[in-house]
PDB file of N, CA and C in Angstrom:
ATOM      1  N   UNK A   1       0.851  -1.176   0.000  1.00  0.00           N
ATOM      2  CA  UNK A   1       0.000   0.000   0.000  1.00  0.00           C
ATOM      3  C   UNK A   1       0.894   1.235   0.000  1.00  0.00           C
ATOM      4  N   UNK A   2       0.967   2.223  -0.671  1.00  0.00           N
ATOM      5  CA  UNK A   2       1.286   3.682  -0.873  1.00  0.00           C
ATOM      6  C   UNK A   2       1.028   3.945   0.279  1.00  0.00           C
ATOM      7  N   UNK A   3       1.989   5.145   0.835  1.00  0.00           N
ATOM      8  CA  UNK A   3       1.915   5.981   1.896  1.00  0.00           C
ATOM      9  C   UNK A   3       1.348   6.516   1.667  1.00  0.00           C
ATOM     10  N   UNK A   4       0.037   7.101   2.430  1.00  0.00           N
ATOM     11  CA  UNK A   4      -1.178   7.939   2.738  1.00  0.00           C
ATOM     12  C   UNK A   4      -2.339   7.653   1.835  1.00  0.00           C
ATOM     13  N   UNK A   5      -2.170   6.378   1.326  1.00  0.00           N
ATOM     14  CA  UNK A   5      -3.177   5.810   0.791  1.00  0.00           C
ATOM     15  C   UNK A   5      -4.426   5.214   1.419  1.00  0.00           C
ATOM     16  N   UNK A   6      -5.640   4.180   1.086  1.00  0.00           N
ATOM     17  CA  UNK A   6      -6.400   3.331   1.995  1.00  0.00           C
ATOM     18  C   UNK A   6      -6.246   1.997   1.265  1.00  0.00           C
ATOM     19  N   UNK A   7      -6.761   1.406   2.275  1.00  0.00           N
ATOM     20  CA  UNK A   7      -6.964  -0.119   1.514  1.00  0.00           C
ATOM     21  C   UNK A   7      -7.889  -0.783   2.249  1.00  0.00           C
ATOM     22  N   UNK A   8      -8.954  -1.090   1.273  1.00  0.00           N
ATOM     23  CA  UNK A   8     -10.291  -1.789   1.971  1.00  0.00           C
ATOM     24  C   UNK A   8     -10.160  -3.855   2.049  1.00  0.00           C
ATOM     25  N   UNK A   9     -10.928  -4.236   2.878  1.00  0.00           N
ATOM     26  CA  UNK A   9     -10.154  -5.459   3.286  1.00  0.00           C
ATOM     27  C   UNK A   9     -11.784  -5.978   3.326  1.00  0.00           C
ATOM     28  N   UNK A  10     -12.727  -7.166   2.479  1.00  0.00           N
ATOM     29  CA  UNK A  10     -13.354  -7.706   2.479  1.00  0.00           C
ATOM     30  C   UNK A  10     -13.340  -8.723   3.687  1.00  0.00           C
ATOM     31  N   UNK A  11     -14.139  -9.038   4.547  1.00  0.00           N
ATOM     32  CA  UNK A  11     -14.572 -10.175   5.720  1.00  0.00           C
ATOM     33  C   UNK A  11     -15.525 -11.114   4.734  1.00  0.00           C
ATOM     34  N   UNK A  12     -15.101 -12.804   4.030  1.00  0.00           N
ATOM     35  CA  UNK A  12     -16.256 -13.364   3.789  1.00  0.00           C
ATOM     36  C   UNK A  12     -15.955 -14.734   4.213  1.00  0.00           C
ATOM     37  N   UNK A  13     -17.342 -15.305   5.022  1.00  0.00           N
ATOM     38  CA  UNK A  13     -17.030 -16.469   5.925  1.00  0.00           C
ATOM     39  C   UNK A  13     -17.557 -17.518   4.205  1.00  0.00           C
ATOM     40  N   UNK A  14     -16.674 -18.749   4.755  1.00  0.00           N
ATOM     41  CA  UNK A  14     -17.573 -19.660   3.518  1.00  0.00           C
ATOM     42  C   UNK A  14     -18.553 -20.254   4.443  1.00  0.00           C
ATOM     43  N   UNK A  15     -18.877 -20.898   3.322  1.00  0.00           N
ATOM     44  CA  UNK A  15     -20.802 -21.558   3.561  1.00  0.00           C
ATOM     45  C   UNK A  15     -20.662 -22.255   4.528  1.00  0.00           C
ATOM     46  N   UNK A  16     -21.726 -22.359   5.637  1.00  0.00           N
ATOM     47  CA  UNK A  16     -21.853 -22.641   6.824  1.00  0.00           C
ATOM     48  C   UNK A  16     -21.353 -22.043   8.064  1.00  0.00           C
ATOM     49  N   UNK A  17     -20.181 -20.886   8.056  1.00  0.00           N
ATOM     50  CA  UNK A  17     -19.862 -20.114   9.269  1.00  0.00           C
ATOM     51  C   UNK A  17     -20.180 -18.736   8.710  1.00  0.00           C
ATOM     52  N   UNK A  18     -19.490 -17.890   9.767  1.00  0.00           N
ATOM     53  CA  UNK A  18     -20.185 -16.606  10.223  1.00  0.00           C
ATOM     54  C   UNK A  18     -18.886 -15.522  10.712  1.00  0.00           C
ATOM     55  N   UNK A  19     -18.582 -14.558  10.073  1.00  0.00           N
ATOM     56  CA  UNK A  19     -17.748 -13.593  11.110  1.00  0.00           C
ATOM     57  C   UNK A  19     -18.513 -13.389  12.122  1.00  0.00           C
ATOM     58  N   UNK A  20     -17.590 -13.784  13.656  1.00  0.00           N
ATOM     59  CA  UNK A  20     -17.902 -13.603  14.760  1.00  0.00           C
ATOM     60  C   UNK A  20     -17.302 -12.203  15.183  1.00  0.00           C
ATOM     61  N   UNK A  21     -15.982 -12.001  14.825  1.00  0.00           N
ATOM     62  CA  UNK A  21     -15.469 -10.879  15.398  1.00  0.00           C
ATOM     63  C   UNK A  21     -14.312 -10.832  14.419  1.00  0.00           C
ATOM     64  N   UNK A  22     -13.992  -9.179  14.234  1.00  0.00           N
ATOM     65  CA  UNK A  22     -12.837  -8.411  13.296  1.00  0.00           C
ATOM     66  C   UNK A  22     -11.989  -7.929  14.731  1.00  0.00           C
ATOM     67  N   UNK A  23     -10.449  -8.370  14.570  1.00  0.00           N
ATOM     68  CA  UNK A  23      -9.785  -7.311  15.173  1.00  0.00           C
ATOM     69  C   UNK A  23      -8.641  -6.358  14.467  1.00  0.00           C
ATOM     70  N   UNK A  24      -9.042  -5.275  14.986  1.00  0.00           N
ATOM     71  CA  UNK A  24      -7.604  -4.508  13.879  1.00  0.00           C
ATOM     72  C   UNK A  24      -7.031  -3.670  14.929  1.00  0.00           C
ATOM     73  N   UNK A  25      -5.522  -3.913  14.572  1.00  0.00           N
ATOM     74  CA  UNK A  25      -4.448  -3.348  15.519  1.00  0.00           C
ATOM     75  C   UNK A  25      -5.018  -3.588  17.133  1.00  0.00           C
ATOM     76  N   UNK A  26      -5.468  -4.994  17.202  1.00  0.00           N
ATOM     77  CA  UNK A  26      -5.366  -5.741  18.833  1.00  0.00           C
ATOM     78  C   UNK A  26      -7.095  -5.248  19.080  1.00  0.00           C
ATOM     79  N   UNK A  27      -7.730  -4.463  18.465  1.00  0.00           N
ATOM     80  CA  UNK A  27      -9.057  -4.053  19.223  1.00  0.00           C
ATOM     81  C   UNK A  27      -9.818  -4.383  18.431  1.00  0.00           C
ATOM     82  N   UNK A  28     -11.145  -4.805  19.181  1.00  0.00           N
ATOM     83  CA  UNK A  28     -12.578  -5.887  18.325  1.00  0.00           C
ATOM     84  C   UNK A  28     -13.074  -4.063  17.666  1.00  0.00           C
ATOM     85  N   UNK A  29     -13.111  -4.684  16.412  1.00  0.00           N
ATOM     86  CA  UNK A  29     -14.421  -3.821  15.549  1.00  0.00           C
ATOM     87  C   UNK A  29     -15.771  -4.109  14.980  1.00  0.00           C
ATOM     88  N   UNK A  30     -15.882  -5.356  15.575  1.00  0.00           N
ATOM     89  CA  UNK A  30     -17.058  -6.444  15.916  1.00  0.00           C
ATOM     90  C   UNK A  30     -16.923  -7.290  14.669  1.00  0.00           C
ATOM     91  N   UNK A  31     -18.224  -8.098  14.511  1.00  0.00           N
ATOM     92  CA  UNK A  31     -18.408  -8.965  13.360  1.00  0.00           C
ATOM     93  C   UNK A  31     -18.903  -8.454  12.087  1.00  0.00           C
ATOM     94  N   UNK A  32     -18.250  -7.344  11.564  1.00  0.00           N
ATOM     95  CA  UNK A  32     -17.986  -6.838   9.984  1.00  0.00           C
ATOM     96  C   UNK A  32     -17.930  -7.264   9.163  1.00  0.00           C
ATOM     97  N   UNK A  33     -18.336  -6.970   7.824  1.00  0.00           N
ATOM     98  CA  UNK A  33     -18.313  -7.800   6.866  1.00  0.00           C
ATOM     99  C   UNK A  33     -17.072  -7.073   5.433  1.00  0.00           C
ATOM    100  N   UNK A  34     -16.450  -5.750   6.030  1.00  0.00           N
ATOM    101  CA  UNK A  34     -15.237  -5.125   5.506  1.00  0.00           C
ATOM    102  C   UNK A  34     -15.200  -3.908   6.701  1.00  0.00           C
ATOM    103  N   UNK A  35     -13.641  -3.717   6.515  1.00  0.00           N
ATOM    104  CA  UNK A  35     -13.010  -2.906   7.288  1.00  0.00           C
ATOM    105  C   UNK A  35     -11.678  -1.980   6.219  1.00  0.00           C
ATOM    106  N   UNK A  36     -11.981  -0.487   6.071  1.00  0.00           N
ATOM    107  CA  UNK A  36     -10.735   0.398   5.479  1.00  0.00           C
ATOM    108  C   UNK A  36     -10.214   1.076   6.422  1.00  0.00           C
ATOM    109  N   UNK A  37      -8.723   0.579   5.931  1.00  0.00           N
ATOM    110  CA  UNK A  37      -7.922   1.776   6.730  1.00  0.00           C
ATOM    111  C   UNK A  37      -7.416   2.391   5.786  1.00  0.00           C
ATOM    112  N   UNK A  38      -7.540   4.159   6.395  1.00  0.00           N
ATOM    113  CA  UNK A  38      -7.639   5.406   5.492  1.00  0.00           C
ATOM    114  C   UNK A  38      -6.321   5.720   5.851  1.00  0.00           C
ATOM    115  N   UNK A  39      -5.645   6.743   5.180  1.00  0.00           N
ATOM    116  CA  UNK A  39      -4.605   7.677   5.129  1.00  0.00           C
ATOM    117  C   UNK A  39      -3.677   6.645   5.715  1.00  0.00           C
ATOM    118  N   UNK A  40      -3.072   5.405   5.482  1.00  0.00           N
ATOM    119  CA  UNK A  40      -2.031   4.547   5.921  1.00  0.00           C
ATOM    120  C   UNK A  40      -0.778   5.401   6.178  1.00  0.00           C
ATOM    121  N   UNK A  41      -0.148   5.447   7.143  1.00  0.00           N
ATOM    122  CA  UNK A  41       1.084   5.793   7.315  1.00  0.00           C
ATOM    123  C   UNK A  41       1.843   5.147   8.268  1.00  0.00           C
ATOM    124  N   UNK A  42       1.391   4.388   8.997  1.00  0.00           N
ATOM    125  CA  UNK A  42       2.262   2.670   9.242  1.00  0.00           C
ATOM    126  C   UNK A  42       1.771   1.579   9.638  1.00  0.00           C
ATOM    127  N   UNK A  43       2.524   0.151  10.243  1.00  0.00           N
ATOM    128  CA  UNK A  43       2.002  -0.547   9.931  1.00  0.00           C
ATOM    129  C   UNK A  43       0.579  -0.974  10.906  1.00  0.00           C
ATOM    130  N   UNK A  44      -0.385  -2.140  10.185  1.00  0.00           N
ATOM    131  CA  UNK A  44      -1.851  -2.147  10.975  1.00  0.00           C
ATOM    132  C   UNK A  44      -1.504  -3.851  10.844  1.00  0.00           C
ATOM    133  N   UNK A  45      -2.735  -4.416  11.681  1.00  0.00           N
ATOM    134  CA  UNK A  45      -2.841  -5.570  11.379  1.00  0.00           C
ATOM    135  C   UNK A  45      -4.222  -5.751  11.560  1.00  0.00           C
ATOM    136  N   UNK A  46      -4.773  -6.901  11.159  1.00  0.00           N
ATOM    137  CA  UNK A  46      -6.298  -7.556  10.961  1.00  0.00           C
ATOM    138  C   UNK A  46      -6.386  -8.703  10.318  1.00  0.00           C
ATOM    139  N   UNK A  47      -7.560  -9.240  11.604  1.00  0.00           N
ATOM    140  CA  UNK A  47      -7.419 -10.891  11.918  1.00  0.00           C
ATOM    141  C   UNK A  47      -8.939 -10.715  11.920  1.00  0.00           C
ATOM    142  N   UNK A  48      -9.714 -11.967  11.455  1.00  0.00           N
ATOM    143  CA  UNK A  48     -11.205 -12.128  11.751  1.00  0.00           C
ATOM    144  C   UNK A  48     -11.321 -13.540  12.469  1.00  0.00           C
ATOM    145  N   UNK A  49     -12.543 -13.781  12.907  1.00  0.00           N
ATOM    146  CA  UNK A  49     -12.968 -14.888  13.836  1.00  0.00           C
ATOM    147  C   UNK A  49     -13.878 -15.658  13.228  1.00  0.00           C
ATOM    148  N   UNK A  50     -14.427 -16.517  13.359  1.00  0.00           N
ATOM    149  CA  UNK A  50     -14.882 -17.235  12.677  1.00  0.00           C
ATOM    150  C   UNK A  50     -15.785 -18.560  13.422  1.00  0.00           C
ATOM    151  N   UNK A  51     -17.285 -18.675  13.186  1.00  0.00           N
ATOM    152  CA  UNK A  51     -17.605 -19.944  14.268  1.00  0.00           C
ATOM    153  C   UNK A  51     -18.957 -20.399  13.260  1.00  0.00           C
ATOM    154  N   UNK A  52     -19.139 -21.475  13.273  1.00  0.00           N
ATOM    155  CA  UNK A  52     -20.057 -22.399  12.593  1.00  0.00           C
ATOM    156  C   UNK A  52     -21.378 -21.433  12.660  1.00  0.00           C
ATOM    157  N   UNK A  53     -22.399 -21.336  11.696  1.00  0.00           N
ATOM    158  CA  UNK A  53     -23.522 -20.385  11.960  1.00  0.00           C
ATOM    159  C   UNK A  53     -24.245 -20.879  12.348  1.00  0.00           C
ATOM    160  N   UNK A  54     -24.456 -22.199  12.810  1.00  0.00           N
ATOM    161  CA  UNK A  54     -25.286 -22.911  14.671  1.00  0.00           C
ATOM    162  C   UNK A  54     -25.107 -22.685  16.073  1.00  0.00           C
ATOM    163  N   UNK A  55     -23.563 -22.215  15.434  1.00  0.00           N
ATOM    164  CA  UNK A  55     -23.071 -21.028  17.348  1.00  0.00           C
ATOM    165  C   UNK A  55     -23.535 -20.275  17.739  1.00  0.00           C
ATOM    166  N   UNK A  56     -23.974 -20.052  17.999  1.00  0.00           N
ATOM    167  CA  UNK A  56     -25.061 -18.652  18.144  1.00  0.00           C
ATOM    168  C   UNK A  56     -24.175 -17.942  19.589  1.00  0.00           C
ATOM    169  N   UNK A  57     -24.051 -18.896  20.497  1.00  0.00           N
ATOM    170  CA  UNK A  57     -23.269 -18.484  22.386  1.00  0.00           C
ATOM    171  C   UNK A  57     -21.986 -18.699  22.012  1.00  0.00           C
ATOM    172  N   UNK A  58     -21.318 -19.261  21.020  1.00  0.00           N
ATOM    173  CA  UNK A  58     -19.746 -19.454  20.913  1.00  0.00           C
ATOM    174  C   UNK A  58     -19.284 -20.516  22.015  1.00  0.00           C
ATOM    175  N   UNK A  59     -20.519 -21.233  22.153  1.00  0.00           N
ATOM    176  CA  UNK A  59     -19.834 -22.253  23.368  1.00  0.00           C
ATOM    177  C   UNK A  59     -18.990 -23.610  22.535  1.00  0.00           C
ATOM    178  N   UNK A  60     -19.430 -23.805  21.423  1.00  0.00           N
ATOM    179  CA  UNK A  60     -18.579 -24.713  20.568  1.00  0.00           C
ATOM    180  C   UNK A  60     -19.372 -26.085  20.627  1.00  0.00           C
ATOM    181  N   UNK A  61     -20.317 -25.782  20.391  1.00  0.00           N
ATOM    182  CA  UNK A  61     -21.230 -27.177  20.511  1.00  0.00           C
ATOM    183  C   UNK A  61     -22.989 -26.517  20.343  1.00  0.00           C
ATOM    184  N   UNK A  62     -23.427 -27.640  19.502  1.00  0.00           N
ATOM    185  CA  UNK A  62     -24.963 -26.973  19.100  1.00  0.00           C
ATOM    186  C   UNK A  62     -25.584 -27.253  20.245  1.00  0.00           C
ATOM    187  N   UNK A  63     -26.349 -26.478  21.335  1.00  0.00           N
ATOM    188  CA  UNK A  63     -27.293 -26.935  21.743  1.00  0.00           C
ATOM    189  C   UNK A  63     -28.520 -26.128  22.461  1.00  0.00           C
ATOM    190  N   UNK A  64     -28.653 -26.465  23.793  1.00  0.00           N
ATOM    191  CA  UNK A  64     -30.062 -25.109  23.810  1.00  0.00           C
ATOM    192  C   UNK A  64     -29.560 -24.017  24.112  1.00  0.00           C
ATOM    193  N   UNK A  65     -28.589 -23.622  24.356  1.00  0.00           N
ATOM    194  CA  UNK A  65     -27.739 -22.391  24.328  1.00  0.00           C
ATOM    195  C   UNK A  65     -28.197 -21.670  23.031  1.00  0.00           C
ATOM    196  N   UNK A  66     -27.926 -22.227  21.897  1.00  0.00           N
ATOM    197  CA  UNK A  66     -27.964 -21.496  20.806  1.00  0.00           C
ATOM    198  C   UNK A  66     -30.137 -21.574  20.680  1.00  0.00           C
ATOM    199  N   UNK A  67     -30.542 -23.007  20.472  1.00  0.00           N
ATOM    200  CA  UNK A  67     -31.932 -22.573  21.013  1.00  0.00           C
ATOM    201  C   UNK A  67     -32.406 -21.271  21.427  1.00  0.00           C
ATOM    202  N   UNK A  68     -32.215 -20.811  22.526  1.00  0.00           N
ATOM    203  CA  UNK A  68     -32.543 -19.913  23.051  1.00  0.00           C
ATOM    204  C   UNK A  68     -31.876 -18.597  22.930  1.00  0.00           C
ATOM    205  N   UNK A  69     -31.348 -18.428  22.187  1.00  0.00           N
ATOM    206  CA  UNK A  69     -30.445 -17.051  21.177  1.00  0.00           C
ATOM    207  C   UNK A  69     -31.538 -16.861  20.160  1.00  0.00           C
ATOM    208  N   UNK A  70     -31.580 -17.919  19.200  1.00  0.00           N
ATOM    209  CA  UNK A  70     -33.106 -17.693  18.556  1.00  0.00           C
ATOM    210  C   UNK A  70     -34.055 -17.123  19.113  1.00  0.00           C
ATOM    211  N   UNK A  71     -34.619 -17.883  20.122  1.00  0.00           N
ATOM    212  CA  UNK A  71     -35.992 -17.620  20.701  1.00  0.00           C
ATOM    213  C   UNK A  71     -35.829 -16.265  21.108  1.00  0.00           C
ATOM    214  N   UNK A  72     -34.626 -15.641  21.929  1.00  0.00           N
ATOM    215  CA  UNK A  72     -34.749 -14.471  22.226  1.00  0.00           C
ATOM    216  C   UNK A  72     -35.077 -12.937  21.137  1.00  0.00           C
ATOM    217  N   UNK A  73     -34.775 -13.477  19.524  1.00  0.00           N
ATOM    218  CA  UNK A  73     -35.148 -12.848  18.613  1.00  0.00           C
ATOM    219  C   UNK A  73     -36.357 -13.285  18.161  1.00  0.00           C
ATOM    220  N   UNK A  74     -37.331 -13.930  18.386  1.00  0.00           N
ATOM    221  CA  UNK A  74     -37.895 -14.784  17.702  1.00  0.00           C
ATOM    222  C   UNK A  74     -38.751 -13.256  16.985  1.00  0.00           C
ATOM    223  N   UNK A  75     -39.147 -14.005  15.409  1.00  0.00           N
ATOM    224  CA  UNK A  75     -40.201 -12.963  15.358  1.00  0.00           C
ATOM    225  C   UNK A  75     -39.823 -11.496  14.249  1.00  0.00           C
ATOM    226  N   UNK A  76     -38.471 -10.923  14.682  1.00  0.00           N
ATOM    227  CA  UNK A  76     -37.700 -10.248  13.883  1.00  0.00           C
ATOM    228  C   UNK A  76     -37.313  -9.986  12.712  1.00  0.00           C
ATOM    229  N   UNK A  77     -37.241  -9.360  11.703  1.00  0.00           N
ATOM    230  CA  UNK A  77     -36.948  -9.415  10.470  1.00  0.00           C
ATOM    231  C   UNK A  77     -36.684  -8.547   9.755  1.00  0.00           C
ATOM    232  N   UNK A  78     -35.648  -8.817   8.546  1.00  0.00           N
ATOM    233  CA  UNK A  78     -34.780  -8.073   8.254  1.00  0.00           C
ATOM    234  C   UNK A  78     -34.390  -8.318   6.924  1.00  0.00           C
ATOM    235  N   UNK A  79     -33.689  -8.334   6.140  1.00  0.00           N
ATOM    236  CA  UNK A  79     -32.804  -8.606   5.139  1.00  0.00           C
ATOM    237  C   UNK A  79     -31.969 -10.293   5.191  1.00  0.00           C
ATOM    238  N   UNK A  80     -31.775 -11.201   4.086  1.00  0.00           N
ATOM    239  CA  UNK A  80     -31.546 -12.532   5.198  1.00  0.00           C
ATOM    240  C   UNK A  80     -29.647 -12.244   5.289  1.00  0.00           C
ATOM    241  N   UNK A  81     -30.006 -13.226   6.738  1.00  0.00           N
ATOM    242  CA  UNK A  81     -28.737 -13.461   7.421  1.00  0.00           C
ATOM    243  C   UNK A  81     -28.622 -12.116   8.244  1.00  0.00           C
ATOM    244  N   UNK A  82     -29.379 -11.078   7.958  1.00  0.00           N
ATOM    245  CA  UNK A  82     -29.040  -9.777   9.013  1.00  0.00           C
ATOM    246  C   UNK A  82     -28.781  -9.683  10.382  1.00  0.00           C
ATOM    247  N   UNK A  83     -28.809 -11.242  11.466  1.00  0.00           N
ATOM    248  CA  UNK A  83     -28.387 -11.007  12.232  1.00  0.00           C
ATOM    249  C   UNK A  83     -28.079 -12.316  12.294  1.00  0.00           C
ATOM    250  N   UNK A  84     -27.234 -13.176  13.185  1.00  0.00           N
ATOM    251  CA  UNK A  84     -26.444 -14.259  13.228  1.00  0.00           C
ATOM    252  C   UNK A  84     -27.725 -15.097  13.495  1.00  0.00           C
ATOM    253  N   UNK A  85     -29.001 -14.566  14.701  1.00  0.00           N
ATOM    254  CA  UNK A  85     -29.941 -15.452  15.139  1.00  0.00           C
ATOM    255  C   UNK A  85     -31.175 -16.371  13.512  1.00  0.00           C
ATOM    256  N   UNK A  86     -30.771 -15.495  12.747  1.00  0.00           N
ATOM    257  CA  UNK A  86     -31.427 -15.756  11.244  1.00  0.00           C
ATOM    258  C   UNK A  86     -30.517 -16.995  10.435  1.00  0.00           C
ATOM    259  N   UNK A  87     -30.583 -18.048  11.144  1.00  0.00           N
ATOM    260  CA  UNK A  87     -29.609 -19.162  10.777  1.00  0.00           C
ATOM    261  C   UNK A  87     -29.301 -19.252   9.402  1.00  0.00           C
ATOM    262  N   UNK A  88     -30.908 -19.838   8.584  1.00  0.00           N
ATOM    263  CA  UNK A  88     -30.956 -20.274   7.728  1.00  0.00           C
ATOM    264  C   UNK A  88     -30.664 -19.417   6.445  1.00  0.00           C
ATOM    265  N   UNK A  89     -30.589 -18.438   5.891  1.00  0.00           N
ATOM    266  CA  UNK A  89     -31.138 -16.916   6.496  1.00  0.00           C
ATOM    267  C   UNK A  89     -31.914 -16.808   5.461  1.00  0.00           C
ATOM    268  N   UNK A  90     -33.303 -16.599   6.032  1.00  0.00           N
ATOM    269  CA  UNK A  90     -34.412 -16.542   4.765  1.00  0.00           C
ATOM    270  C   UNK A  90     -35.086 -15.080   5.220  1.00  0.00           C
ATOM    271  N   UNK A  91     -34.290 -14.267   6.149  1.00  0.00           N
ATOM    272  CA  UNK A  91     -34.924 -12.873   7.108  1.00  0.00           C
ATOM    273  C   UNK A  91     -35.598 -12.513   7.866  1.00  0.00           C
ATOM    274  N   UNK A  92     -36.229 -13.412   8.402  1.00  0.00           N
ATOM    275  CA  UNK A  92     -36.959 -14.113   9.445  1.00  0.00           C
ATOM    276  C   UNK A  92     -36.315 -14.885  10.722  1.00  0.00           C
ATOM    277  N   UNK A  93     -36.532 -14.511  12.054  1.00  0.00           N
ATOM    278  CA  UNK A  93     -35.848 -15.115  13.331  1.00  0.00           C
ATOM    279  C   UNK A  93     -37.521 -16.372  13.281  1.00  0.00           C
ATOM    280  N   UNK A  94     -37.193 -17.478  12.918  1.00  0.00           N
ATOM    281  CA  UNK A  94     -38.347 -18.256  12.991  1.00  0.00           C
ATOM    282  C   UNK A  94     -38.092 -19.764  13.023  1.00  0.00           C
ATOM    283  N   UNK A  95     -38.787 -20.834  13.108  1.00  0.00           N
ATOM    284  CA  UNK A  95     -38.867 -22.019  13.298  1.00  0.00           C
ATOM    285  C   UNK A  95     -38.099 -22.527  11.783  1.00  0.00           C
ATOM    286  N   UNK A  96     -38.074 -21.911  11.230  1.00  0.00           N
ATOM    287  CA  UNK A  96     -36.545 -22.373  10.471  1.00  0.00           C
ATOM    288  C   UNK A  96     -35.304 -22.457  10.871  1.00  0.00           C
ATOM    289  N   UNK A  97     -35.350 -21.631  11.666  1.00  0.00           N
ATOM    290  CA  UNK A  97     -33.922 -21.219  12.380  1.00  0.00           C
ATOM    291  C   UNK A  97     -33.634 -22.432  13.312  1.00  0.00           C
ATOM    292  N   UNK A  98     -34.490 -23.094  13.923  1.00  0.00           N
ATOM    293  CA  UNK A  98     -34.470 -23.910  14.894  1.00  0.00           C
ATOM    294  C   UNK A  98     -34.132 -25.441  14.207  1.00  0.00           C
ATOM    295  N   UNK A  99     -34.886 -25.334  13.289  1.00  0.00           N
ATOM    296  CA  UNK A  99     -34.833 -26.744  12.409  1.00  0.00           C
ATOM    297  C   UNK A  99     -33.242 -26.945  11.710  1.00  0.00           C
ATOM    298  N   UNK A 100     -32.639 -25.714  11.276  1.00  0.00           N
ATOM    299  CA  UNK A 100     -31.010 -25.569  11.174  1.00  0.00           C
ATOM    300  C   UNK A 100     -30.191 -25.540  12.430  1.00  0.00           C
ATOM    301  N   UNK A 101     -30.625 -25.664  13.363  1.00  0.00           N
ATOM    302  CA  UNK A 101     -29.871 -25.932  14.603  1.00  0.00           C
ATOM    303  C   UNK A 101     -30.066 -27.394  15.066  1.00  0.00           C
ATOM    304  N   UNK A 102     -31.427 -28.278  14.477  1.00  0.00           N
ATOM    305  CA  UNK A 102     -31.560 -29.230  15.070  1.00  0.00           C
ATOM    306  C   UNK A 102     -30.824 -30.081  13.757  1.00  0.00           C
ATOM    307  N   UNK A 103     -30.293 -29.514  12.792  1.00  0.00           N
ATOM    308  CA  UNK A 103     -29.827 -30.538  11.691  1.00  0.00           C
ATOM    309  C   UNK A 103     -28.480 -30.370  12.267  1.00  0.00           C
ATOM    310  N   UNK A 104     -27.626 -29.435  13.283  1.00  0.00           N
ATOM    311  CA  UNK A 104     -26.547 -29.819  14.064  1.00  0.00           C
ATOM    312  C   UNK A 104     -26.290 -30.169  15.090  1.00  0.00           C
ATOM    313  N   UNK A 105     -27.687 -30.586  16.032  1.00  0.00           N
ATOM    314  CA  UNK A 105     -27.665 -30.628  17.370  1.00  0.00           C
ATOM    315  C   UNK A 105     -26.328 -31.899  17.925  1.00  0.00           C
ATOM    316  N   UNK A 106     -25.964 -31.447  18.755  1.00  0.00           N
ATOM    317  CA  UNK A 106     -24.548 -32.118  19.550  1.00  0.00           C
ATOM    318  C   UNK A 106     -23.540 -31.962  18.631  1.00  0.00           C
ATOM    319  N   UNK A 107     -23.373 -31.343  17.535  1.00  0.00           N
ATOM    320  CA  UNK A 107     -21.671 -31.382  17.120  1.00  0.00           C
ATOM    321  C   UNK A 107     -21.220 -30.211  17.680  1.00  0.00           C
ATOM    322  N   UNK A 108     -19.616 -30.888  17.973  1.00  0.00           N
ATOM    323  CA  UNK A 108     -18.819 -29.571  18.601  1.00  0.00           C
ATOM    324  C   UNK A 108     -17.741 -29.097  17.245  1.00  0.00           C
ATOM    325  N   UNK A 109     -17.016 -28.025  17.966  1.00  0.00           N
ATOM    326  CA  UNK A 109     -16.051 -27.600  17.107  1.00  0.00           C
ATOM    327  C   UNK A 109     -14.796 -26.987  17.443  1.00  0.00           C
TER     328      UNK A 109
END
């Protein structure tokens, strides 16, 4: 990158996970889907996170944890995938969502 330039940096999870969390230069800029850094004039770093899109609690295993992450949106709607609780993501927090959690119930990761 040119000095005092930017450079924009795409976040894309493949099929089946989810950016959980962006960090740049050591601090969370949450779960983004791109991050630019403007006027560069030294060095940065950036790392993303990454967890199965049945995680819903990040406990590393499907179960009513994530259940009840749904339920707490239940109802909601948006654009799909607009929020992590929209599993399947059809834009809707709904009994779809649940039925994609029960097609992973007990795997860990």
């Amino acid at each position: 990158v040119n000095y005092g330039s930017s450079q924009l940096f795409t976040i894309t999870a493949t099929p089946g996970y989810r950016v959980s969390d962006v960090t740049v230069d050591g601090s969370s800029v949450g779960a983004v889907s791109s991050y630019t850094f403007a006027g560069i004039t030294t060095a940065h770093t950036i790392s993303a996170g990454f967890l199965p899109t049945w995680d819903l609690n990040g406990d590393g295993i499907c179960n009513i944890g994530d259940v009840v992450k749904v339920g707490l949106k239940w109802g909601q709607t948006g654009s799909p995938g607009w929020i992590p609780e929209d599993v399947n993501p059809d834009g809707v927090v709904n009994i779809g969502d649940i039925v994609v959690i029960g097609l992973y119930w007990g795997q860990s990761w």
